[in-house]
Amino acid sequence: MACFSRLIVLLVFLATLSPFCSSNQLQDSFYQCLSTYSITQLPNIFYTPNNPSFTPLLNSTALNLRCIAPNAAKPDAIFTPLNEIHIQNAVICAKKLGIHLRFRSGGHDYEGISYSAVMDPPYVIIDMSKLRAVHVDVQDGSVWVEAGATVGELYYRVAEKSKTHGIPAGLCTSLGVGGHITGGAYGPMMRKYGLGADNALDVKIVDANGQILDRKAMGEDLFWALRGGSGGSFGVIVSWKLKLVPVPEIVTVFNVGRTLEQGATKILYKWQQVADKLDEDLFIRVVILPINIPNTNKRTISTTYNALFLGNANKLQEIMKQSFPELGLTKQDCIEMSWLESVLFIAGYPRTVPTTVLLAGKPTFINSFKAKSDFVKTPIPEKGLEEIWERFLAEDGPLTIWNPYGGMMSRIPESSIPFPHRNGTLFMIQYLTSWMSPDTHVGNKHVDWIRKLYNYMAQHVSMFPRQAYVNYRDLDLGMNDKDGGDTSFVKASSWGAKYFKGNFDRLVKIKTEFDPDNFFKHEQSIPILPLKTEVQHSEL
């Protein structure tokens, strides 16, 4: 009995040495700390796994089913603040107690790190879904939007106040604004006005000390880092102030599809040569996927040219006849509409859907997927395109979207904000494969396919470094230490240089200055430089 008692004492002692407290301890300690601010007296604000609403809330904005699978990590609690003071108190409590936090504004992170985890430490989600106010000031030419509002809600509220103003941000309307802008935020007006982050005028954040800061209070270094330096590294985004840009009362859109049998390969080869040089009012992306050939058991490749032109149909036809006649655009292909209606069109909604659907803030489809990205500097030859088609026809549900650069994107310097993919880029590629089966072996098969495709594409895309878009997060590129410890600058450069090129060094220095304890961290958060030798290395 004595030995048994001593064993119990030893186990209790060892438990106190554990870097992570148990789930119940974490929940209780965090809840008790929040209680000192009278927050937990509010209904529907703090959820633990024992709450029947916990799982529906966790899954409510999870875009990627792969990240909420039964074997995926789950939070120990979800906190849904109602204002910036609640966020401030949550950060103060979490830092005091050593609790790891994740922040979710829209849930579109491709690897799910705003609501899931590959790293070991238990964590709490700060879900921003109740912070979605949008204040449009047409006279000032700006809009303040809270982090939990979706891009669609933002667009709708702007159009509600003005038919001749818009926001240059994303194509997917269910994106949460908070995280979207921190990665860059490209969209169909990027060739005219640049990224959403290029048009950010101010921001409010809660820093690691629980202070609420705006641009003036934080200084220009941190403000620079937040505009494209990736979310979850420097603070909690509360709201953004974005510039309104002029748009015509009438814009023109089109969808023109071409299959291999209709000369798709040659047309796409030509698109690569002209897409970045077209009139900057014209954005033509290409959506590529396999489709079934009617009345046969065969498949072919479909390429759909999905476009927005900031002008009328007649002017668009003139530009296309001069610059890209190979597509064969006709007057019947061109549809004139308001800018807000074009948001739905580009996002793939049927023409019959009213613009009020943007206020729903929900994605149109949810599945399991794995995605990657690339930037292309020289056209991929027709032979290379044909080899891509062979790989696509061997996969069940692949998709790739090619987004054109040029225009304003070529004129903004690489160091203007952390997003570095500028002059010399013809277009960006997004690769994606999706599936519905929960079977792990099925998922592994599809992930293996996209990894092999990515390896094949190395010969056709940017090199030294091979660049990637941080808002299409890809943990295959590397990640911080799994145990939650501080990662070295050298190790983090494996993915940091791909996302940020030379701007990564500056991001690391700013992170080290403003969050020296590395409180804000996740699988690909910006690391700190704890050693003088590493600081010197980063300056080489």
Coordinates of C-alpha atoms in Angstrom, one line a residue:
M1 CA 0.0 0.0 0.0
A2 CA 2.9 2.3 0.8
C3 CA 4.5 1.8 -2.6
F4 CA 1.1 2.4 -4.2
S5 CA 0.7 5.7 -2.3
R6 CA 4.2 6.8 -3.3
L7 CA 3.4 6.0 -6.9
I8 CA 0.3 8.2 -6.8
V9 CA 2.3 11.0 -5.3
L10 CA 5.0 10.6 -8.0
L11 CA 2.4 10.6 -10.8
V12 CA 0.8 13.8 -9.4
F13 CA 4.2 15.4 -9.1
L14 CA 5.0 14.5 -12.7
A15 CA 1.7 15.8 -13.9
T16 CA 2.6 19.2 -12.4
L17 CA 5.7 19.2 -14.6
S18 CA 3.7 18.7 -17.8
P19 CA 3.8 21.8 -20.1
F20 CA 0.1 21.3 -20.9
C21 CA -2.7 21.3 -18.4
S22 CA -5.6 18.9 -18.9
S23 CA -8.6 19.9 -20.9
N24 CA -10.8 20.4 -17.8
Q25 CA -8.1 22.4 -16.1
L26 CA -7.6 24.6 -19.2
Q27 CA -11.4 25.2 -19.6
D28 CA -11.9 25.9 -15.9
S29 CA -8.9 28.3 -15.6
F30 CA -9.8 30.2 -18.7
Y31 CA -13.4 30.4 -17.7
Q32 CA -12.6 31.6 -14.2
C33 CA -10.2 34.3 -15.5
L34 CA -12.9 35.5 -18.0
S35 CA -15.4 35.5 -15.1
T36 CA -13.4 38.2 -13.3
Y37 CA -14.4 40.5 -16.2
S38 CA -18.0 39.4 -15.9
I39 CA -17.9 38.1 -19.5
T40 CA -19.1 34.6 -18.8
Q41 CA -22.3 35.9 -17.4
L42 CA -23.3 36.6 -21.0
P43 CA -25.3 33.8 -22.8
N44 CA -23.8 31.9 -25.8
I45 CA -20.3 33.2 -25.4
F46 CA -18.2 30.4 -24.0
Y47 CA -18.5 26.8 -25.2
T48 CA -16.8 23.6 -24.1
P49 CA -17.1 20.1 -25.7
N50 CA -19.8 19.3 -23.1
N51 CA -22.1 22.0 -24.6
P52 CA -24.4 20.6 -27.3
S53 CA -23.8 23.7 -29.4
F54 CA -20.0 23.2 -29.3
T55 CA -19.6 20.9 -32.4
P56 CA -22.2 22.7 -34.6
L57 CA -20.3 26.0 -33.8
L58 CA -16.9 24.5 -34.4
N59 CA -18.1 23.1 -37.8
S60 CA -20.2 26.2 -38.7
T61 CA -17.5 27.9 -40.8
A62 CA -15.1 25.1 -41.4
L63 CA -14.6 25.1 -45.2
N64 CA -12.3 22.0 -45.3
L65 CA -13.9 18.8 -44.0
R66 CA -10.5 17.3 -43.8
C67 CA -9.7 19.6 -40.9
I68 CA -12.7 18.6 -38.8
A69 CA -12.5 14.8 -39.4
P70 CA -12.8 12.6 -36.3
N71 CA -9.0 12.3 -36.0
A72 CA -8.4 16.0 -36.4
A73 CA -7.4 18.0 -33.3
K74 CA -10.3 19.8 -31.6
P75 CA -10.2 22.9 -29.3
D76 CA -10.7 22.7 -25.6
A77 CA -13.1 25.7 -25.7
I78 CA -14.6 28.2 -28.1
F79 CA -15.0 31.9 -27.1
T80 CA -17.2 34.2 -29.2
P81 CA -16.5 37.8 -28.2
L82 CA -19.0 40.5 -28.7
N83 CA -16.6 43.4 -28.8
E84 CA -12.9 44.4 -28.8
I85 CA -12.9 44.5 -24.9
H86 CA -13.9 40.9 -24.8
I87 CA -11.0 40.0 -27.1
Q88 CA -8.6 42.1 -25.0
N89 CA -9.7 40.2 -21.8
A90 CA -9.4 36.8 -23.5
V91 CA -5.8 37.6 -24.6
I92 CA -4.8 38.8 -21.2
C93 CA -6.2 35.7 -19.6
A94 CA -4.7 33.3 -22.1
K95 CA -1.2 34.9 -21.8
K96 CA -1.5 34.9 -18.0
L97 CA -2.4 31.2 -18.0
G98 CA -0.2 30.1 -20.9
I99 CA -3.1 29.0 -23.0
H100 CA -2.6 28.7 -26.8
L101 CA -5.1 30.7 -28.9
R102 CA -6.4 30.3 -32.4
F103 CA -8.4 33.0 -34.2
R104 CA -11.2 32.4 -36.7
S105 CA -12.8 35.1 -38.8
G106 CA -14.2 33.1 -41.7
G107 CA -12.7 29.6 -41.5
H108 CA -11.3 29.5 -45.0
D109 CA -7.7 28.7 -44.0
Y110 CA -6.9 25.9 -46.4
E111 CA -5.2 23.8 -43.7
G112 CA -7.8 24.7 -41.0
I113 CA -5.3 26.2 -38.6
S114 CA -7.8 28.8 -37.4
Y115 CA -9.9 26.1 -35.9
S116 CA -7.8 22.9 -35.9
A117 CA -4.1 22.1 -35.2
V118 CA -1.2 19.9 -36.2
M119 CA 0.9 21.2 -33.3
D120 CA 0.6 19.4 -29.9
P121 CA -0.4 22.1 -27.4
P122 CA -4.1 22.3 -26.4
Y123 CA -5.8 25.4 -27.6
V124 CA -8.9 27.7 -27.4
I125 CA -10.6 29.3 -30.5
I126 CA -11.5 32.9 -30.4
D127 CA -14.3 32.9 -33.0
M128 CA -15.0 36.4 -34.4
S129 CA -18.3 35.5 -36.1
K130 CA -20.3 37.9 -33.9
L131 CA -18.1 40.9 -34.9
R132 CA -19.3 41.7 -38.4
A133 CA -20.3 45.4 -38.4
V134 CA -19.6 47.4 -41.6
H135 CA -19.5 51.2 -41.5
V136 CA -19.3 52.8 -45.0
D137 CA -18.2 56.5 -45.3
V138 CA -18.6 57.5 -49.0
Q139 CA -17.5 61.0 -48.2
D140 CA -14.3 59.8 -46.7
G141 CA -13.8 57.2 -49.4
S142 CA -13.4 54.4 -46.8
V143 CA -15.1 51.6 -44.9
W144 CA -14.5 50.2 -41.4
V145 CA -15.3 46.4 -41.3
E146 CA -15.0 44.1 -38.4
A147 CA -13.0 40.9 -38.7
G148 CA -16.0 38.5 -38.6
A149 CA -17.8 40.1 -41.5
T150 CA -17.6 38.2 -44.8
V151 CA -16.3 39.7 -48.0
G152 CA -19.8 39.3 -49.4
E153 CA -21.3 41.3 -46.6
L154 CA -18.7 44.0 -47.1
Y155 CA -19.5 44.2 -50.8
Y156 CA -23.2 44.3 -50.2
R157 CA -23.0 47.1 -47.6
V158 CA -20.7 49.2 -49.8
A159 CA -23.1 48.8 -52.8
E160 CA -26.0 49.7 -50.5
K161 CA -24.4 53.1 -50.0
S162 CA -23.0 53.7 -53.5
K163 CA -23.5 52.2 -56.9
T164 CA -20.2 53.6 -58.1
H165 CA -17.8 52.4 -55.4
G166 CA -16.4 49.0 -54.6
I167 CA -13.7 47.1 -52.7
P168 CA -10.8 45.3 -54.4
A169 CA -10.7 42.0 -52.5
G170 CA -11.6 38.3 -52.9
L171 CA -13.7 36.4 -55.4
C172 CA -15.1 34.0 -52.7
T173 CA -17.8 35.8 -50.9
S174 CA -17.8 33.7 -47.7
L175 CA -14.3 34.7 -46.8
G176 CA -13.9 36.3 -43.4
V177 CA -12.4 39.8 -43.8
G178 CA -10.1 39.7 -40.8
G179 CA -7.9 36.9 -42.1
H180 CA -8.4 37.6 -45.8
I181 CA -6.7 41.0 -45.8
T182 CA -3.7 39.7 -43.7
G183 CA -2.7 37.4 -46.5
G184 CA -3.0 39.9 -49.3
A185 CA -6.5 39.5 -50.7
Y186 CA -6.5 39.3 -54.5
G187 CA -9.6 39.5 -56.6
P188 CA -11.0 40.6 -60.0
M189 CA -10.0 44.2 -59.6
M190 CA -6.4 43.5 -58.6
R191 CA -5.1 44.5 -62.1
K192 CA -6.8 47.9 -61.7
Y193 CA -6.3 48.6 -58.0
G194 CA -4.0 46.0 -56.5
L195 CA -4.8 43.8 -53.5
G196 CA -7.1 44.3 -50.6
A197 CA -4.0 44.7 -48.4
D198 CA -2.7 47.4 -50.8
N199 CA -5.8 49.3 -50.1
A200 CA -5.8 49.0 -46.3
L201 CA -5.8 52.4 -44.6
D202 CA -5.9 51.4 -40.9
V203 CA -6.4 48.5 -38.6
K204 CA -7.3 47.7 -35.0
I205 CA -5.7 44.8 -33.3
V206 CA -5.2 43.4 -29.8
D207 CA -1.5 42.8 -29.2
A208 CA 0.2 40.2 -27.0
N209 CA -0.1 42.5 -24.0
G210 CA -3.8 42.9 -24.4
Q211 CA -3.5 46.5 -25.7
I212 CA -5.9 47.7 -28.4
L213 CA -3.8 49.4 -31.1
D214 CA -4.6 51.3 -34.3
R215 CA -2.2 52.3 -37.0
K216 CA -1.0 55.4 -35.2
A217 CA -0.5 53.6 -31.9
M218 CA 1.3 50.5 -33.4
G219 CA 3.6 52.4 -35.8
E220 CA 4.3 51.8 -39.5
D221 CA 6.4 48.7 -39.1
L222 CA 3.7 46.6 -37.5
F223 CA 1.1 48.1 -39.9
W224 CA 3.3 47.0 -42.8
A225 CA 3.5 43.5 -41.4
L226 CA -0.2 43.0 -40.9
R227 CA -1.0 43.8 -44.6
G228 CA 0.0 40.5 -46.1
G229 CA 2.2 39.0 -43.5
S230 CA -0.3 36.3 -42.7
G231 CA -2.8 36.1 -39.8
G232 CA -2.2 34.8 -36.3
S233 CA 1.4 36.1 -35.9
F234 CA 1.2 39.6 -34.5
G235 CA -2.1 40.1 -32.8
V236 CA -5.8 39.6 -33.1
I237 CA -7.4 41.6 -36.0
V238 CA -10.4 43.4 -34.7
S239 CA -11.3 45.5 -37.8
W240 CA -9.9 46.9 -41.0
K241 CA -10.3 50.4 -42.6
L242 CA -10.2 49.9 -46.4
K243 CA -10.2 52.3 -49.2
L244 CA -13.3 52.5 -51.5
V245 CA -12.4 52.5 -55.2
P246 CA -14.5 53.8 -58.1
V247 CA -16.4 51.3 -60.2
P248 CA -18.7 52.0 -63.2
E249 CA -22.5 51.8 -62.7
I250 CA -22.4 49.1 -65.4
V251 CA -19.7 46.5 -65.8
T252 CA -19.5 43.5 -68.1
V253 CA -18.8 39.9 -67.4
F254 CA -18.6 36.7 -69.4
N255 CA -18.0 32.9 -69.1
V256 CA -16.6 31.3 -72.3
G257 CA -15.8 27.6 -72.2
R258 CA -13.5 25.7 -74.5
T259 CA -12.7 22.0 -74.4
L260 CA -9.7 20.2 -75.9
E261 CA -11.9 19.4 -78.9
Q262 CA -12.5 23.1 -79.4
G263 CA -8.8 24.0 -79.3
A264 CA -8.5 24.7 -75.6
T265 CA -4.7 24.0 -75.4
K266 CA -3.8 26.6 -78.1
I267 CA -6.2 29.2 -76.7
L268 CA -4.7 28.8 -73.2
Y269 CA -1.2 29.0 -74.5
K270 CA -2.2 32.4 -76.1
W271 CA -3.9 33.5 -72.9
Q272 CA -0.6 33.0 -71.0
Q273 CA 1.1 35.5 -73.4
V274 CA -1.6 38.2 -73.2
A275 CA -3.4 38.0 -69.9
D276 CA -1.0 40.2 -67.9
K277 CA -0.8 42.7 -70.8
L278 CA -4.5 43.3 -71.4
D279 CA -6.3 46.5 -70.5
E280 CA -6.0 46.8 -66.7
D281 CA -9.8 47.2 -66.5
L282 CA -10.1 43.6 -67.7
F283 CA -9.5 40.5 -65.6
I284 CA -9.8 37.1 -67.2
R285 CA -9.1 34.1 -65.1
V286 CA -9.3 30.5 -66.4
V287 CA -11.0 27.7 -64.5
I288 CA -9.8 24.3 -65.6
L289 CA -11.2 20.8 -64.8
P290 CA -12.1 17.5 -66.4
I291 CA -15.7 17.0 -67.6
N292 CA -17.6 14.1 -69.1
I293 CA -18.1 14.1 -72.9
P294 CA -21.9 13.9 -73.4
N295 CA -23.2 10.5 -74.5
T296 CA -19.8 8.8 -74.0
N297 CA -17.8 7.2 -71.2
K298 CA -14.9 9.5 -71.9
R299 CA -13.7 12.7 -70.3
T300 CA -12.1 15.8 -71.7
I301 CA -10.6 19.0 -70.3
S302 CA -12.8 22.1 -69.9
T303 CA -11.3 25.6 -69.8
T304 CA -13.7 28.4 -68.8
Y305 CA -12.6 32.0 -69.2
N306 CA -14.3 33.9 -66.4
A307 CA -14.0 37.6 -66.7
L308 CA -14.9 41.0 -65.3
F309 CA -14.5 44.2 -67.3
L310 CA -14.9 47.6 -65.7
G311 CA -16.8 49.1 -68.6
N312 CA -19.5 48.3 -71.2
A313 CA -19.8 45.4 -73.6
N314 CA -18.9 47.4 -76.7
K315 CA -15.6 48.5 -75.3
L316 CA -14.9 45.0 -74.1
Q317 CA -15.4 43.5 -77.5
E318 CA -13.0 46.0 -79.1
I319 CA -10.3 45.1 -76.6
M320 CA -10.8 41.4 -77.1
K321 CA -10.8 41.6 -80.9
Q322 CA -7.5 43.5 -80.7
S323 CA -5.8 41.6 -77.9
F324 CA -7.2 38.1 -77.6
P325 CA -9.3 37.2 -80.7
E326 CA -8.4 33.6 -80.3
L327 CA -11.0 33.2 -77.6
G328 CA -13.7 34.1 -80.1
L329 CA -15.8 36.3 -77.7
T330 CA -19.2 37.3 -79.2
K331 CA -21.7 40.0 -78.2
Q332 CA -24.0 37.2 -76.9
D333 CA -21.3 36.1 -74.4
C334 CA -21.1 39.6 -72.8
I335 CA -23.5 40.4 -69.9
E336 CA -23.8 43.9 -68.6
M337 CA -24.7 44.3 -64.9
S338 CA -23.9 46.2 -61.7
W339 CA -20.6 45.7 -59.9
L340 CA -22.4 44.0 -57.0
E341 CA -24.2 41.6 -59.4
S342 CA -20.8 40.8 -61.0
V343 CA -19.6 39.7 -57.5
L344 CA -22.1 36.9 -57.6
F345 CA -21.4 36.1 -61.3
I346 CA -17.6 35.7 -60.7
A347 CA -18.3 33.6 -57.6
G348 CA -20.4 31.2 -59.7
Y349 CA -23.9 32.0 -58.5
P350 CA -26.8 31.5 -61.0
R351 CA -28.2 34.7 -62.4
T352 CA -31.5 34.1 -60.6
V353 CA -29.9 34.4 -57.2
P354 CA -30.6 37.8 -55.5
T355 CA -27.7 39.8 -54.2
T356 CA -29.0 39.5 -50.7
V357 CA -27.5 36.0 -50.6
L358 CA -24.2 37.8 -49.8
L359 CA -25.6 38.6 -46.4
A360 CA -25.8 34.8 -45.6
G361 CA -22.1 34.6 -45.3
K362 CA -21.9 30.9 -46.0
P363 CA -19.8 29.0 -48.6
T364 CA -21.7 27.5 -51.5
F365 CA -20.1 24.1 -51.0
I366 CA -18.0 22.2 -48.4
N367 CA -15.9 19.2 -48.9
S368 CA -12.5 17.7 -48.1
F369 CA -9.7 19.1 -50.2
K370 CA -6.0 19.7 -50.5
A371 CA -4.6 22.8 -52.4
K372 CA -1.3 24.3 -53.5
S373 CA -0.2 27.3 -55.4
D374 CA 2.4 28.5 -57.9
F375 CA 3.5 31.7 -59.7
V376 CA 4.4 31.5 -63.4
K377 CA 7.0 33.8 -65.0
T378 CA 7.1 32.4 -68.5
P379 CA 4.3 30.7 -70.6
I380 CA 4.0 27.0 -70.1
P381 CA 4.5 25.4 -73.6
E382 CA 1.7 23.4 -75.3
K383 CA 3.5 20.2 -74.6
G384 CA 3.6 21.0 -70.9
L385 CA -0.1 21.8 -71.0
E386 CA -0.8 18.4 -72.6
E387 CA 1.1 16.6 -69.9
I388 CA -0.9 18.5 -67.2
W389 CA -4.2 17.3 -68.9
E390 CA -3.0 13.7 -68.7
R391 CA -2.5 14.1 -65.0
F392 CA -5.9 15.8 -64.6
L393 CA -7.7 13.1 -66.5
A394 CA -6.3 10.5 -64.1
E395 CA -7.8 12.2 -61.0
D396 CA -11.4 12.1 -59.8
G397 CA -12.1 15.7 -58.8
P398 CA -9.2 18.0 -59.7
L399 CA -9.5 21.8 -60.3
T400 CA -7.0 24.5 -61.2
I401 CA -7.6 28.2 -61.5
W402 CA -5.2 30.5 -63.3
N403 CA -5.4 34.2 -62.2
P404 CA -3.8 36.9 -64.3
Y405 CA -1.3 39.5 -63.0
G406 CA 0.0 42.7 -64.7
G407 CA -1.5 46.2 -64.5
M408 CA -1.3 47.7 -61.0
M409 CA 0.2 44.4 -59.7
S410 CA 3.3 45.0 -61.7
R411 CA 3.7 48.6 -60.6
I412 CA 3.6 48.1 -56.8
P413 CA 7.1 47.3 -55.4
E414 CA 7.7 43.9 -53.9
S415 CA 8.6 45.5 -50.5
S416 CA 5.5 47.8 -50.4
I417 CA 3.8 45.2 -48.2
P418 CA 4.8 41.6 -47.2
F419 CA 3.0 40.2 -50.3
P420 CA 6.0 40.0 -52.8
H421 CA 4.5 38.5 -55.9
R422 CA 4.6 41.5 -58.3
N423 CA 6.4 42.5 -61.5
G424 CA 7.4 39.7 -63.7
T425 CA 4.6 37.4 -62.7
L426 CA 2.3 36.4 -65.6
F427 CA -0.3 34.6 -63.5
M428 CA -0.8 32.6 -60.3
I429 CA -2.0 29.0 -60.3
Q430 CA -4.2 27.4 -57.6
Y431 CA -4.3 23.6 -57.7
L432 CA -7.0 21.8 -55.8
T433 CA -8.3 18.2 -55.5
S434 CA -11.5 17.4 -53.5
W435 CA -13.4 14.4 -52.2
M436 CA -16.4 13.6 -50.1
S437 CA -15.4 10.2 -48.6
P438 CA -14.4 10.3 -44.9
D439 CA -12.1 7.3 -45.5
T440 CA -8.5 8.2 -44.7
H441 CA -7.1 6.0 -47.5
V442 CA -9.2 7.9 -50.0
G443 CA -8.0 11.2 -48.7
N444 CA -4.4 10.0 -48.8
K445 CA -4.8 8.9 -52.4
H446 CA -5.9 12.4 -53.5
V447 CA -3.3 14.2 -51.5
D448 CA -0.6 12.0 -53.0
W449 CA -1.9 12.9 -56.5
I450 CA -1.7 16.7 -55.9
R451 CA 1.8 16.3 -54.4
K452 CA 3.0 14.5 -57.6
L453 CA 1.4 17.1 -59.8
Y454 CA 3.1 19.8 -57.8
N455 CA 6.5 18.1 -58.2
Y456 CA 5.9 17.8 -61.9
M457 CA 5.0 21.6 -62.2
A458 CA 8.4 22.6 -60.7
Q459 CA 9.9 22.9 -64.2
H460 CA 7.2 25.4 -65.3
V461 CA 7.0 27.9 -62.4
S462 CA 9.0 30.3 -60.3
M463 CA 12.3 29.2 -58.9
F464 CA 14.8 30.3 -56.2
P465 CA 12.5 30.4 -54.3
R466 CA 9.5 28.6 -55.7
Q467 CA 6.9 31.0 -54.6
A468 CA 3.5 30.3 -52.9
Y469 CA 0.5 32.3 -51.8
V470 CA 0.1 32.4 -48.0
N471 CA -3.7 32.6 -48.2
Y472 CA -3.5 29.2 -49.9
R473 CA -1.7 27.8 -46.9
D474 CA 0.2 24.6 -47.5
L475 CA 1.8 22.7 -44.6
D476 CA 3.8 20.6 -47.1
L477 CA 6.1 23.6 -47.5
G478 CA 7.2 23.2 -43.8
M479 CA 5.9 24.2 -40.4
N480 CA 7.0 25.4 -37.0
D481 CA 8.0 22.9 -34.3
K482 CA 5.2 20.5 -33.5
D483 CA 5.7 20.8 -29.8
G484 CA 4.8 24.5 -29.9
G485 CA 8.4 25.6 -29.1
D486 CA 10.2 28.4 -30.8
T487 CA 11.3 27.6 -34.4
S488 CA 14.6 28.7 -35.8
F489 CA 14.8 31.3 -38.5
V490 CA 16.6 28.9 -40.8
K491 CA 13.9 26.2 -40.4
A492 CA 11.1 28.7 -40.9
S493 CA 12.7 30.0 -44.0
S494 CA 11.8 26.8 -45.8
W495 CA 8.2 28.1 -46.1
G496 CA 8.7 31.8 -45.2
A497 CA 10.8 32.6 -48.3
K498 CA 8.2 30.9 -50.5
Y499 CA 5.4 33.0 -49.2
F500 CA 7.2 36.3 -48.6
K501 CA 10.6 36.2 -50.5
G502 CA 13.0 38.8 -49.1
N503 CA 10.2 40.4 -47.0
F504 CA 10.4 37.4 -44.6
D505 CA 13.5 38.8 -42.9
R506 CA 11.7 42.0 -42.0
L507 CA 8.6 40.1 -40.8
V508 CA 10.7 38.1 -38.4
K509 CA 12.4 41.2 -37.0
I510 CA 9.0 42.9 -36.5
K511 CA 7.6 39.8 -34.9
T512 CA 10.6 39.6 -32.5
E513 CA 10.1 43.3 -31.5
F514 CA 6.4 43.2 -31.0
D515 CA 5.8 39.7 -29.7
P516 CA 9.1 38.7 -28.2
D517 CA 7.5 35.9 -26.1
N518 CA 6.1 34.4 -29.3
F519 CA 2.6 34.3 -27.8
F520 CA 0.8 34.4 -31.1
K521 CA 1.9 31.2 -32.9
H522 CA 0.6 28.4 -35.2
E523 CA 2.0 26.0 -37.7
Q524 CA 3.3 28.7 -40.0
S525 CA 3.3 31.8 -37.9
I526 CA 6.2 34.2 -38.2
P527 CA 9.0 33.0 -35.8
I528 CA 11.0 35.1 -33.4
L529 CA 14.8 35.5 -33.3
P530 CA 15.9 34.7 -29.7
L531 CA 19.6 34.6 -30.4
K532 CA 21.9 37.4 -31.6
T533 CA 23.5 35.0 -34.0
E534 CA 20.2 34.4 -35.7
V535 CA 19.6 38.2 -35.9
Q536 CA 23.0 38.6 -37.6
H537 CA 22.1 35.7 -40.0
S538 CA 18.9 37.3 -41.0
E539 CA 20.8 40.5 -41.9
L540 CA 23.1 38.7 -44.3

